[in-house]
Amino acid sequence: MNRLFLPLLCLLAPCATLQAAKPNVLFIAVDDLNDWIGCLGGHPQTKTPNLDRLAASGVLFRNACTAAASCNPSRTAVFSGLPPHRSGLYSNLQKMREVLPEAELLPRYFSRHGYWSAGSGKMLHYVIDPPSWDAYFPDKAKDDPFPPTFYPPKRPVNLPRAGPWQYVETDWAALDVSDEEFGGDWSVTKWIGEQLQRQHEQPFFLACGLYRPHEPWFVPQKYFEPFPLESIQLPPGYKADDLDDVPPVGQKLGRNRYFEHIQKHGQWKKGIQAYLASIHFADAMLGRVLDALESSPQRDNTIVVLWSDHGWHLGEKEHWQKFTGWRACARVPLMIRVPKGVPGLAAGTQAGSVCDRPVNLVDLFTTLTELCGLPEKDGLESRSLVPLLANPSAEWPHAAITHLDKPDNYAITTERWRYIHYQGDEEELYDIASDPHEWTNLAAKPDHAAKLAEMRTLAPKEMKPLVSPREQAGAGKK
Ligand SMILES: [Ca+2]
Ligand SMILES: [Ca+2]
C-alpha cells in the first residue's frame, strides 16, 4: 500500500524531501600552494588563520600528494579521476581535450546525477571547459576562468627579465589597491559567496578556484605588512650543498636558472616575502568563502574539500618553481570536512583529525561520489578516501605516485619513504621520518638496497605514452 502512495508523496514534496539526503559539495582549489600553511608547518612566518580553521574543523591530510608536479596534469587527474599514467596527459603543454576528448569530468558527472555544478576561477588549466559546468563566473561561453584583475602598468616591477626562458609572470610587488580594486580572487570569492547564500532547488557542486599564490606575486599592500623584509627567514628546507648527492638528471632539474637569477639580483628574501603575502591574501579570500558558508542555509549540509594542485620551491635544492619530484613540490595541502548525515559517511568527519597516510589528489573523484551516494564511476583509477575520513588511522597499504612531465619520471610516496625515478634509471631514496627535507639521498647506500628494491615494485605497472602536442593535432584531424 505504501508503494501506491509514494508517487503522490513525491509530487507533494518534490525535491525537498528526496534531495535533502544529498549533500552539497564546496570544492576549493588553491594554485601553487606548498606546505607553507600554519597547520602543515612549512614556514614559521606564514599566516593562514582560515586554512587552519578549515583544517581544524575536519580531516587534515599531512601526507597528501599531487598526481603530477604541474598544473595541467594535476588538475586533469583530479577532474577526470585518471592519473597521468592512465590518461597519457603528463605535461602543461598538452591540451586536455586533445588527450581526453570524451572524458566526463567531475562537475558533469555530478550534474548528470541531479546536481547543479558551477564554478569560478581557475579549476582546469586556463580553460573552463564549458560543457562540464551548468554555470560559471565569468561567463563560461568565453572559456576564460579569470575575472578582471589589477596589474601594475609597468612590468617587471622587481625581478628583471633574464631571457626568453624566464616565465613572464615571475615577479612580485605590493599593490596600492583595495581588495575590490584588485579584483581576481576577490571577485571569484564574491560570486562563490553569493551562490552559497542563496536558496537552491538542487544540491550543488560548487568549485572555487583561488589563483594566488600562483605568480605573479602581486597582491594588495596590506598582505605584505605582516612580513617586513628584514624579518624574513629562509626556507627551513634549504641546505647549500643539498644537490651534491643527487644524480645528474635531478641536479639539472633542480638548477633551473631561476634561483641563481633571483640571488644575483638580491631578490631571494623579497620573493619569500611576496609568496608569504600571496598566501596570506589567498587565505583571506578563503575566509570570505568560509564565512559565507557558515552564515548560509547550506552550512550543515555541505562537504568542504580544499586542495592545492602541487607545491613550490623557493630555493630548496637550488630550485625555484614546481616540476620536481621532491616533497617541496609533490606534497600538497588537502583538507576535507564532512557534515553528519551524508550517504557515504553518516557520522561525518571528526573535527581536529589528522591523517598521515599517503593519499593522492586523483582519489578525490571517487571519494566525493561515495560521500554523496552517487554511483561509482567506472574505469577510473581513483581510490575512495572515505575509510580514512571515517578513521584517519585506518589501514592504508597504498603508495602515492607523482608524475614529472614524462612517463618514466615519477616519485613514489609511502608513509615513511620517498623514492624518485628519472629516465635513464637514476634514483633517489629518502627516509622522511628522520629527514623530512630530503637532504640525504640513500639510494646508493648498500644498507638501503632492500628498501630501494621494495619501492621500485610500487611503480605503475603500465605507463601510457605521452602523445606530443604536435602528434595530437595530427591525430585530431583523422
Ligand atoms: Ca598550479
Ligand atoms: Ca642532499
Short mmCIF file of C-alpha atoms and ligand atoms in Angstrom, two decimals:
data_model
loop_
_atom_site.label_atom_id
_atom_site.label_comp_id
_atom_site.label_asym_id
_atom_site.label_seq_id
_atom_site.Cartn_x
_atom_site.Cartn_y
_atom_site.Cartn_z
CA MET A 1 0.00 0.00 0.00
CA ASN A 2 2.81 2.37 0.82
CA ARG A 3 4.17 1.82 -2.63
CA LEU A 4 0.95 3.17 -4.15
CA PHE A 5 1.22 6.36 -2.23
CA LEU A 6 4.85 7.00 -2.99
CA PRO A 7 4.36 8.81 -6.32
CA LEU A 8 1.76 11.08 -4.70
CA LEU A 9 4.15 11.90 -1.86
CA CYS A 10 6.84 12.71 -4.39
CA LEU A 11 4.51 15.15 -6.10
CA LEU A 12 3.54 16.83 -2.85
CA ALA A 13 7.11 17.26 -1.66
CA PRO A 14 9.07 17.02 -4.84
CA CYS A 15 12.65 17.99 -4.34
CA ALA A 16 12.96 18.98 -0.73
CA THR A 17 12.40 15.56 0.82
CA LEU A 18 14.13 13.47 -1.77
CA GLN A 19 17.14 15.67 -2.23
CA ALA A 20 17.70 16.67 1.36
CA ALA A 21 19.74 13.50 1.65
CA LYS A 22 22.19 14.70 -0.99
CA PRO A 23 24.86 16.92 0.48
CA ASN A 24 26.32 19.87 -1.35
CA VAL A 25 30.00 19.98 -2.25
CA LEU A 26 32.17 23.08 -1.93
CA PHE A 27 35.35 22.26 -3.85
CA ILE A 28 38.17 24.75 -3.33
CA ALA A 29 41.41 24.67 -5.31
CA VAL A 30 44.38 26.86 -4.40
CA ASP A 31 47.05 27.30 -7.08
CA ASP A 32 50.74 26.59 -6.36
CA LEU A 33 50.32 26.47 -2.58
CA ASN A 34 53.00 24.36 -0.88
CA ASP A 35 53.09 23.33 2.78
CA TRP A 36 53.66 26.90 3.98
CA ILE A 37 50.41 26.92 5.92
CA GLY A 38 50.19 27.06 9.68
CA CYS A 39 48.79 23.59 10.19
CA LEU A 40 51.46 21.94 8.00
CA GLY A 41 54.32 23.94 9.48
CA GLY A 42 56.26 24.52 6.26
CA HIS A 43 57.43 28.04 7.12
CA PRO A 44 57.41 29.58 10.61
CA GLN A 45 56.25 33.02 9.47
CA THR A 46 53.23 32.09 7.36
CA LYS A 47 49.84 33.49 8.38
CA THR A 48 46.90 31.31 7.38
CA PRO A 49 44.16 31.51 10.04
CA ASN A 50 41.41 30.47 7.62
CA LEU A 51 43.21 27.46 6.19
CA ASP A 52 43.97 26.46 9.76
CA ARG A 53 40.38 26.82 10.91
CA LEU A 54 39.11 24.76 7.99
CA ALA A 55 41.72 22.06 8.69
CA ALA A 56 40.78 22.03 12.37
CA SER A 57 37.10 21.51 11.52
CA GLY A 58 37.65 18.24 9.62
CA VAL A 59 40.47 15.95 8.49
CA LEU A 60 43.86 17.39 7.57
CA PHE A 61 45.89 15.09 5.30
CA ARG A 62 49.55 15.70 6.15
CA ASN A 63 50.96 13.33 3.56
CA ALA A 64 48.82 14.15 0.53
CA CYS A 65 50.49 14.12 -2.87
CA THR A 66 49.64 15.53 -6.23
CA ALA A 67 49.30 13.15 -9.17
CA ALA A 68 51.65 15.40 -11.15
CA ALA A 69 54.06 18.20 -10.34
CA SER A 70 52.46 20.85 -12.57
CA CYS A 71 49.05 22.45 -13.03
CA ASN A 72 47.61 20.81 -16.11
CA PRO A 73 48.28 17.13 -15.39
CA SER A 74 47.47 17.58 -11.69
CA ARG A 75 44.13 19.24 -12.37
CA THR A 76 43.26 16.87 -15.19
CA ALA A 77 43.85 13.94 -12.82
CA VAL A 78 41.59 15.48 -10.17
CA PHE A 79 38.79 16.22 -12.62
CA SER A 80 38.98 13.04 -14.69
CA GLY A 81 39.81 10.53 -11.94
CA LEU A 82 42.66 9.27 -14.14
CA PRO A 83 46.33 9.65 -13.19
CA PRO A 84 48.78 10.60 -15.95
CA HIS A 85 49.91 7.01 -16.47
CA ARG A 86 46.32 6.16 -17.40
CA SER A 87 45.32 9.29 -19.32
CA GLY A 88 48.61 9.99 -21.15
CA LEU A 89 48.43 13.63 -20.03
CA TYR A 90 51.73 14.38 -18.27
CA SER A 91 52.63 17.95 -19.22
CA ASN A 92 51.43 21.54 -19.21
CA LEU A 93 51.99 21.63 -22.98
CA GLN A 94 49.29 19.08 -23.75
CA LYS A 95 45.65 20.09 -24.21
CA MET A 96 43.23 18.14 -22.05
CA ARG A 97 40.52 17.84 -24.69
CA GLU A 98 43.00 16.59 -27.28
CA VAL A 99 44.17 13.85 -24.92
CA LEU A 100 40.77 13.09 -23.35
CA PRO A 101 38.15 14.24 -25.87
CA GLU A 102 35.31 12.23 -24.34
CA ALA A 103 36.11 12.26 -20.62
CA GLU A 104 33.18 13.14 -18.39
CA LEU A 105 34.68 15.40 -15.76
CA LEU A 106 33.69 15.59 -12.10
CA PRO A 107 31.19 18.50 -12.34
CA ARG A 108 29.41 17.00 -15.35
CA TYR A 109 29.18 13.64 -13.57
CA PHE A 110 27.56 15.38 -10.60
CA SER A 111 25.18 17.25 -12.94
CA ARG A 112 24.12 14.02 -14.58
CA HIS A 113 23.18 12.76 -11.11
CA GLY A 114 20.94 15.63 -10.12
CA TYR A 115 23.40 18.31 -9.04
CA TRP A 116 23.82 21.92 -10.13
CA SER A 117 27.51 22.22 -10.99
CA ALA A 118 29.05 25.65 -11.03
CA GLY A 119 32.46 27.17 -10.66
CA SER A 120 34.56 30.30 -10.68
CA GLY A 121 38.26 30.97 -11.12
CA LYS A 122 40.97 28.57 -12.17
CA MET A 123 39.90 24.95 -11.87
CA LEU A 124 41.23 23.47 -15.10
CA HIS A 125 44.40 24.70 -16.80
CA TYR A 126 43.45 28.18 -18.08
CA VAL A 127 40.21 26.93 -19.61
CA ILE A 128 36.70 26.49 -18.21
CA ASP A 129 35.71 23.55 -20.46
CA PRO A 130 32.14 24.91 -20.71
CA PRO A 131 30.32 21.60 -21.36
CA SER A 132 31.44 20.37 -17.93
CA TRP A 133 29.52 23.04 -15.99
CA ASP A 134 25.96 24.29 -15.60
CA ALA A 135 27.17 27.78 -14.69
CA TYR A 136 30.46 29.64 -14.37
CA PHE A 137 31.77 33.04 -13.42
CA PRO A 138 32.98 34.75 -15.55
CA ASP A 139 30.71 33.79 -18.45
CA LYS A 140 31.58 30.25 -19.46
CA ALA A 141 30.98 30.95 -23.15
CA LYS A 142 34.27 32.87 -23.22
CA ASP A 143 36.16 29.87 -21.78
CA ASP A 144 38.37 32.17 -19.66
CA PRO A 145 38.12 31.39 -15.92
CA PHE A 146 39.59 34.69 -14.68
CA PRO A 147 37.61 37.82 -13.77
CA PRO A 148 39.39 41.15 -14.39
CA THR A 149 42.46 41.55 -12.15
CA PHE A 150 44.59 44.62 -11.45
CA TYR A 151 48.15 44.52 -12.79
CA PRO A 152 50.83 47.20 -12.37
CA PRO A 153 51.09 49.23 -15.58
CA LYS A 154 54.87 48.85 -15.83
CA ARG A 155 56.40 45.40 -15.56
CA PRO A 156 58.55 43.78 -14.37
CA VAL A 157 58.33 45.60 -11.06
CA ASN A 158 61.11 43.91 -9.07
CA LEU A 159 62.77 40.99 -10.82
CA PRO A 160 64.50 41.87 -14.11
CA ARG A 161 63.93 39.64 -17.11
CA ALA A 162 66.85 37.27 -17.69
CA GLY A 163 65.85 35.94 -21.08
CA PRO A 164 63.14 34.16 -23.01
CA TRP A 165 63.44 31.11 -20.71
CA GLN A 166 62.03 33.11 -17.80
CA TYR A 167 58.30 32.83 -17.20
CA VAL A 168 56.83 36.25 -17.85
CA GLU A 169 54.90 36.28 -14.55
CA THR A 170 57.86 35.63 -12.23
CA ASP A 171 57.79 38.94 -10.38
CA TRP A 172 56.46 40.41 -7.13
CA ALA A 173 55.10 43.65 -5.73
CA ALA A 174 52.84 45.15 -3.06
CA LEU A 175 50.00 46.99 -4.80
CA ASP A 176 48.39 50.21 -3.62
CA VAL A 177 44.86 48.96 -4.26
CA SER A 178 41.99 47.64 -2.16
CA ASP A 179 40.88 44.01 -2.41
CA GLU A 180 37.92 45.06 -4.52
CA GLU A 181 40.08 47.16 -6.84
CA PHE A 182 42.46 44.20 -7.18
CA GLY A 183 39.58 42.01 -8.40
CA GLY A 184 40.72 38.49 -9.36
CA ASP A 185 40.25 36.15 -6.43
CA TRP A 186 38.22 38.79 -4.60
CA SER A 187 35.66 38.72 -7.44
CA VAL A 188 35.73 34.91 -7.55
CA THR A 189 35.01 34.66 -3.82
CA LYS A 190 32.27 37.28 -4.05
CA TRP A 191 30.44 35.22 -6.66
CA ILE A 192 31.01 31.97 -4.76
CA GLY A 193 29.70 33.60 -1.58
CA GLU A 194 26.54 34.71 -3.39
CA GLN A 195 25.90 31.16 -4.59
CA LEU A 196 26.38 29.82 -1.06
CA GLN A 197 23.98 32.36 0.41
CA ARG A 198 21.03 31.77 -1.88
CA GLN A 199 18.40 29.03 -1.83
CA HIS A 200 18.93 26.10 -4.20
CA GLU A 201 16.44 23.70 -5.69
CA GLN A 202 19.09 21.08 -6.32
CA PRO A 203 22.15 20.06 -4.36
CA PHE A 204 25.21 21.84 -5.71
CA PHE A 205 28.77 21.06 -6.67
CA LEU A 206 30.39 24.47 -6.34
CA ALA A 207 34.03 24.92 -7.31
CA CYS A 208 36.10 27.90 -6.14
CA GLY A 209 39.47 28.36 -7.82
CA LEU A 210 41.87 30.68 -5.96
CA TYR A 211 44.68 31.76 -8.29
CA ARG A 212 47.10 33.14 -5.69
CA PRO A 213 49.71 32.17 -4.64
CA HIS A 214 50.33 31.45 -8.32
CA GLU A 215 52.67 34.02 -9.88
CA PRO A 216 52.81 36.96 -10.34
CA TRP A 217 53.03 37.65 -6.61
CA PHE A 218 51.16 40.95 -6.83
CA VAL A 219 48.68 41.44 -4.00
CA PRO A 220 47.40 44.49 -2.09
CA GLN A 221 49.92 46.14 0.24
CA LYS A 222 48.17 45.15 3.46
CA TYR A 223 49.01 41.47 2.87
CA PHE A 224 52.73 42.31 2.81
CA GLU A 225 52.62 44.17 6.13
CA PRO A 226 52.91 41.16 8.49
CA PHE A 227 56.16 40.19 6.72
CA PRO A 228 58.75 43.01 6.99
CA LEU A 229 61.69 42.29 4.68
CA GLU A 230 64.27 42.46 7.47
CA SER A 231 62.42 39.71 9.35
CA ILE A 232 62.19 37.20 6.51
CA GLN A 233 63.56 33.73 7.25
CA LEU A 234 64.92 31.43 4.55
CA PRO A 235 63.02 28.22 3.76
CA PRO A 236 63.61 25.64 6.51
CA GLY A 237 64.24 23.03 3.80
CA TYR A 238 67.16 24.92 2.24
CA LYS A 239 70.66 23.39 2.50
CA ALA A 240 73.51 24.86 0.48
CA ASP A 241 75.15 21.65 -0.76
CA ASP A 242 71.94 19.65 -0.97
CA LEU A 243 72.28 18.67 -4.64
CA ASP A 244 75.70 17.04 -4.15
CA ASP A 245 74.23 13.57 -3.59
CA VAL A 246 71.52 13.89 -6.26
CA PRO A 247 72.02 12.13 -9.63
CA PRO A 248 72.73 14.24 -12.76
CA VAL A 249 69.15 14.41 -14.09
CA GLY A 250 67.94 15.55 -10.67
CA GLN A 251 70.70 18.15 -10.45
CA LYS A 252 69.73 19.53 -13.83
CA LEU A 253 66.07 19.66 -12.83
CA GLY A 254 66.99 21.44 -9.60
CA ARG A 255 69.22 24.12 -11.12
CA ASN A 256 66.65 25.61 -13.44
CA ARG A 257 68.33 29.06 -13.63
CA TYR A 258 65.63 30.92 -11.64
CA PHE A 259 67.23 30.63 -8.21
CA GLU A 260 70.61 31.79 -9.48
CA HIS A 261 68.99 34.73 -11.26
CA ILE A 262 66.97 35.69 -8.18
CA GLN A 263 70.04 35.52 -5.92
CA LYS A 264 72.11 37.51 -8.37
CA HIS A 265 69.62 40.37 -8.12
CA GLY A 266 69.37 40.18 -4.33
CA GLN A 267 65.72 39.16 -4.52
CA TRP A 268 65.57 35.89 -2.59
CA LYS A 269 64.05 37.35 0.60
CA LYS A 270 61.78 39.63 -1.43
CA GLY A 271 60.47 36.58 -3.25
CA ILE A 272 59.86 34.72 0.01
CA GLN A 273 58.13 37.79 1.42
CA ALA A 274 55.88 38.06 -1.65
CA TYR A 275 55.00 34.35 -1.58
CA LEU A 276 54.05 34.66 2.11
CA ALA A 277 51.98 37.77 1.26
CA SER A 278 50.27 35.95 -1.63
CA ILE A 279 49.41 33.01 0.63
CA HIS A 280 48.11 35.44 3.26
CA PHE A 281 45.91 37.05 0.61
CA ALA A 282 44.61 33.68 -0.66
CA ASP A 283 43.86 32.73 2.95
CA ALA A 284 41.84 35.92 3.44
CA MET A 285 39.86 35.15 0.28
CA LEU A 286 39.21 31.65 1.62
CA GLY A 287 37.94 33.28 4.81
CA ARG A 288 35.29 35.13 2.80
CA VAL A 289 34.04 31.84 1.38
CA LEU A 290 34.03 30.05 4.75
CA ASP A 291 32.17 32.98 6.34
CA ALA A 292 29.60 32.92 3.55
CA LEU A 293 29.05 29.20 4.06
CA GLU A 294 28.80 29.49 7.82
CA SER A 295 26.04 32.10 7.63
CA SER A 296 24.15 30.29 4.86
CA PRO A 297 21.29 27.81 4.84
CA GLN A 298 23.72 25.21 3.45
CA ARG A 299 26.07 25.27 6.43
CA ASP A 300 25.18 21.87 7.86
CA ASN A 301 24.72 20.03 4.59
CA THR A 302 27.88 20.90 2.68
CA ILE A 303 31.05 18.87 2.27
CA VAL A 304 34.11 21.12 2.04
CA VAL A 305 37.24 19.99 0.22
CA LEU A 306 40.35 22.15 -0.18
CA TRP A 307 43.43 21.15 -2.16
CA SER A 308 46.39 22.71 -3.92
CA ASP A 309 47.46 21.39 -7.31
CA HIS A 310 51.16 20.98 -6.31
CA GLY A 311 53.79 22.54 -4.08
CA TRP A 312 56.51 25.06 -4.83
CA HIS A 313 60.26 25.51 -4.23
CA LEU A 314 61.77 28.78 -3.01
CA GLY A 315 65.43 27.79 -3.12
CA GLU A 316 65.31 24.25 -1.70
CA LYS A 317 67.52 22.01 -3.88
CA GLU A 318 68.60 25.26 -5.63
CA HIS A 319 65.22 25.23 -7.31
CA TRP A 320 62.58 27.88 -7.78
CA GLN A 321 59.16 26.83 -9.14
CA LYS A 322 57.45 23.44 -9.45
CA PHE A 323 58.03 20.47 -11.83
CA THR A 324 60.12 18.38 -9.37
CA GLY A 325 59.57 15.09 -7.57
CA TRP A 326 60.84 16.34 -4.23
CA ARG A 327 58.50 16.72 -1.34
CA ALA A 328 58.51 20.52 -1.57
CA CYS A 329 56.62 20.09 -4.83
CA ALA A 330 54.85 16.72 -4.58
CA ARG A 331 53.27 17.31 -1.17
CA VAL A 332 50.10 19.40 -1.09
CA PRO A 333 47.63 20.76 1.43
CA LEU A 334 44.46 18.65 1.46
CA MET A 335 41.63 19.04 3.96
CA ILE A 336 38.14 17.58 3.94
CA ARG A 337 35.19 18.33 6.22
CA VAL A 338 32.10 16.15 6.02
CA PRO A 339 28.92 17.04 7.91
CA LYS A 340 26.85 14.43 9.67
CA GLY A 341 24.20 12.53 7.74
CA VAL A 342 25.74 12.25 4.29
CA PRO A 343 25.06 9.00 2.42
CA GLY A 344 28.67 7.78 2.37
CA LEU A 345 29.67 8.77 5.91
CA ALA A 346 26.71 9.19 8.24
CA ALA A 347 28.86 10.15 11.22
CA GLY A 348 30.68 12.88 9.28
CA THR A 349 34.30 13.71 9.99
CA GLN A 350 35.68 14.35 13.46
CA ALA A 351 36.93 17.92 13.96
CA GLY A 352 40.65 18.17 14.60
CA SER A 353 41.58 14.90 12.85
CA VAL A 354 44.90 14.44 11.07
CA CYS A 355 45.83 11.67 8.67
CA ASP A 356 49.41 10.72 7.75
CA ARG A 357 48.58 8.03 5.21
CA PRO A 358 49.95 8.69 1.69
CA VAL A 359 46.96 9.77 -0.39
CA ASN A 360 46.69 11.23 -3.87
CA LEU A 361 44.57 14.05 -5.26
CA VAL A 362 43.34 11.71 -8.00
CA ASP A 363 41.43 9.97 -5.20
CA LEU A 364 39.04 12.91 -4.80
CA PHE A 365 36.70 11.86 -7.63
CA THR A 366 35.66 8.54 -6.08
CA THR A 367 35.79 9.97 -2.56
CA LEU A 368 33.16 12.55 -3.47
CA THR A 369 30.87 10.22 -5.40
CA GLU A 370 30.88 7.81 -2.46
CA LEU A 371 30.26 10.55 0.11
CA CYS A 372 27.32 11.89 -1.90
CA GLY A 373 25.79 8.48 -2.61
CA LEU A 374 26.38 8.67 -6.37
CA PRO A 375 27.23 5.52 -8.32
CA GLU A 376 30.97 4.89 -8.54
CA LYS A 377 32.20 5.94 -11.97
CA ASP A 378 33.60 3.04 -13.96
CA GLY A 379 37.08 2.92 -15.41
CA LEU A 380 38.78 5.36 -13.04
CA GLU A 381 41.96 4.94 -11.04
CA SER A 382 40.70 6.90 -8.06
CA ARG A 383 40.60 5.25 -4.64
CA SER A 384 37.98 6.41 -2.15
CA LEU A 385 39.40 8.14 0.93
CA VAL A 386 36.17 7.55 2.87
CA PRO A 387 37.78 4.84 5.07
CA LEU A 388 40.37 7.42 6.15
CA LEU A 389 37.75 10.12 6.67
CA ALA A 390 35.95 7.67 8.98
CA ASN A 391 39.17 6.64 10.72
CA PRO A 392 42.36 8.57 9.85
CA SER A 393 44.45 5.73 11.29
CA ALA A 394 42.77 3.01 9.21
CA GLU A 395 44.95 0.51 7.37
CA TRP A 396 46.15 2.02 4.07
CA PRO A 397 48.59 -0.24 2.23
CA HIS A 398 48.90 2.13 -0.72
CA ALA A 399 51.52 4.46 -2.12
CA ALA A 400 51.01 7.80 -3.90
CA ILE A 401 52.52 8.37 -7.34
CA THR A 402 53.52 11.83 -8.58
CA HIS A 403 54.48 12.17 -12.25
CA LEU A 404 57.02 14.66 -13.61
CA ASP A 405 56.24 15.70 -17.16
CA LYS A 406 57.25 12.39 -18.83
CA PRO A 407 56.15 8.78 -18.41
CA ASP A 408 59.35 7.48 -16.84
CA ASN A 409 59.95 10.33 -14.41
CA TYR A 410 57.99 9.93 -11.19
CA ALA A 411 58.09 9.97 -7.41
CA ILE A 412 56.57 7.43 -5.03
CA THR A 413 55.48 8.38 -1.50
CA THR A 414 54.71 5.95 1.29
CA GLU A 415 54.12 6.87 4.91
CA ARG A 416 57.83 6.89 5.73
CA TRP A 417 59.75 6.70 2.44
CA ARG A 418 60.09 8.63 -0.77
CA TYR A 419 61.55 7.31 -4.00
CA ILE A 420 62.26 9.29 -7.18
CA HIS A 421 62.93 7.69 -10.55
CA TYR A 422 64.22 9.56 -13.61
CA GLN A 423 64.52 8.42 -17.19
CA GLY A 424 67.78 6.51 -17.53
CA ASP A 425 67.17 4.74 -14.19
CA GLU A 426 68.64 7.42 -11.97
CA GLU A 427 67.16 7.17 -8.49
CA GLU A 428 66.81 8.87 -5.13
CA LEU A 429 65.57 7.46 -1.82
CA TYR A 430 64.71 9.40 1.34
CA ASP A 431 63.57 8.48 4.82
CA ILE A 432 61.18 11.32 5.60
CA ALA A 433 60.66 10.16 9.19
CA SER A 434 64.23 11.22 10.02
CA ASP A 435 64.89 13.51 7.04
CA PRO A 436 61.73 15.50 6.21
CA HIS A 437 63.56 17.88 3.86
CA GLU A 438 65.14 15.05 1.87
CA TRP A 439 68.73 16.14 2.45
CA THR A 440 70.32 12.67 2.44
CA ASN A 441 69.87 10.53 -0.65
CA LEU A 442 70.03 6.89 0.47
CA ALA A 443 69.68 5.31 -2.99
CA ALA A 444 73.37 4.42 -3.28
CA LYS A 445 73.76 3.14 0.30
CA PRO A 446 74.11 -0.66 0.39
CA ASP A 447 72.16 -0.97 3.64
CA HIS A 448 69.11 0.51 1.90
CA ALA A 449 69.21 -1.77 -1.14
CA ALA A 450 66.24 -3.83 0.06
CA LYS A 451 64.12 -0.71 0.66
CA LEU A 452 65.10 0.63 -2.75
CA ALA A 453 64.05 -2.63 -4.39
CA GLU A 454 60.76 -2.57 -2.50
CA MET A 455 59.99 1.00 -3.59
CA ARG A 456 60.67 0.10 -7.23
CA THR A 457 57.89 -2.51 -7.07
CA LEU A 458 55.35 0.24 -6.25
CA ALA A 459 55.74 1.98 -9.62
CA PRO A 460 52.76 1.87 -12.00
CA LYS A 461 52.83 -1.39 -13.94
CA GLU A 462 51.89 0.30 -17.19
CA MET A 463 52.53 3.84 -18.34
CA LYS A 464 50.53 5.26 -21.18
CA PRO A 465 52.93 7.03 -23.57
CA LEU A 466 52.90 10.80 -23.73
CA VAL A 467 51.48 11.93 -27.03
CA SER A 468 53.26 15.07 -28.10
CA PRO A 469 51.09 18.11 -28.77
CA ARG A 470 52.07 18.06 -32.44
CA GLU A 471 51.13 14.39 -32.86
CA GLN A 472 47.86 15.06 -31.08
CA ALA A 473 46.97 17.76 -33.60
CA GLY A 474 47.62 15.31 -36.43
CA ALA A 475 45.60 12.60 -34.73
CA GLY A 476 42.72 15.02 -34.23
CA LYS A 477 42.37 15.51 -37.99
CA LYS A 478 41.81 11.82 -38.69
CA CA B 1 49.50 25.23 -10.21
CA CA B 2 71.30 16.19 -0.47
#
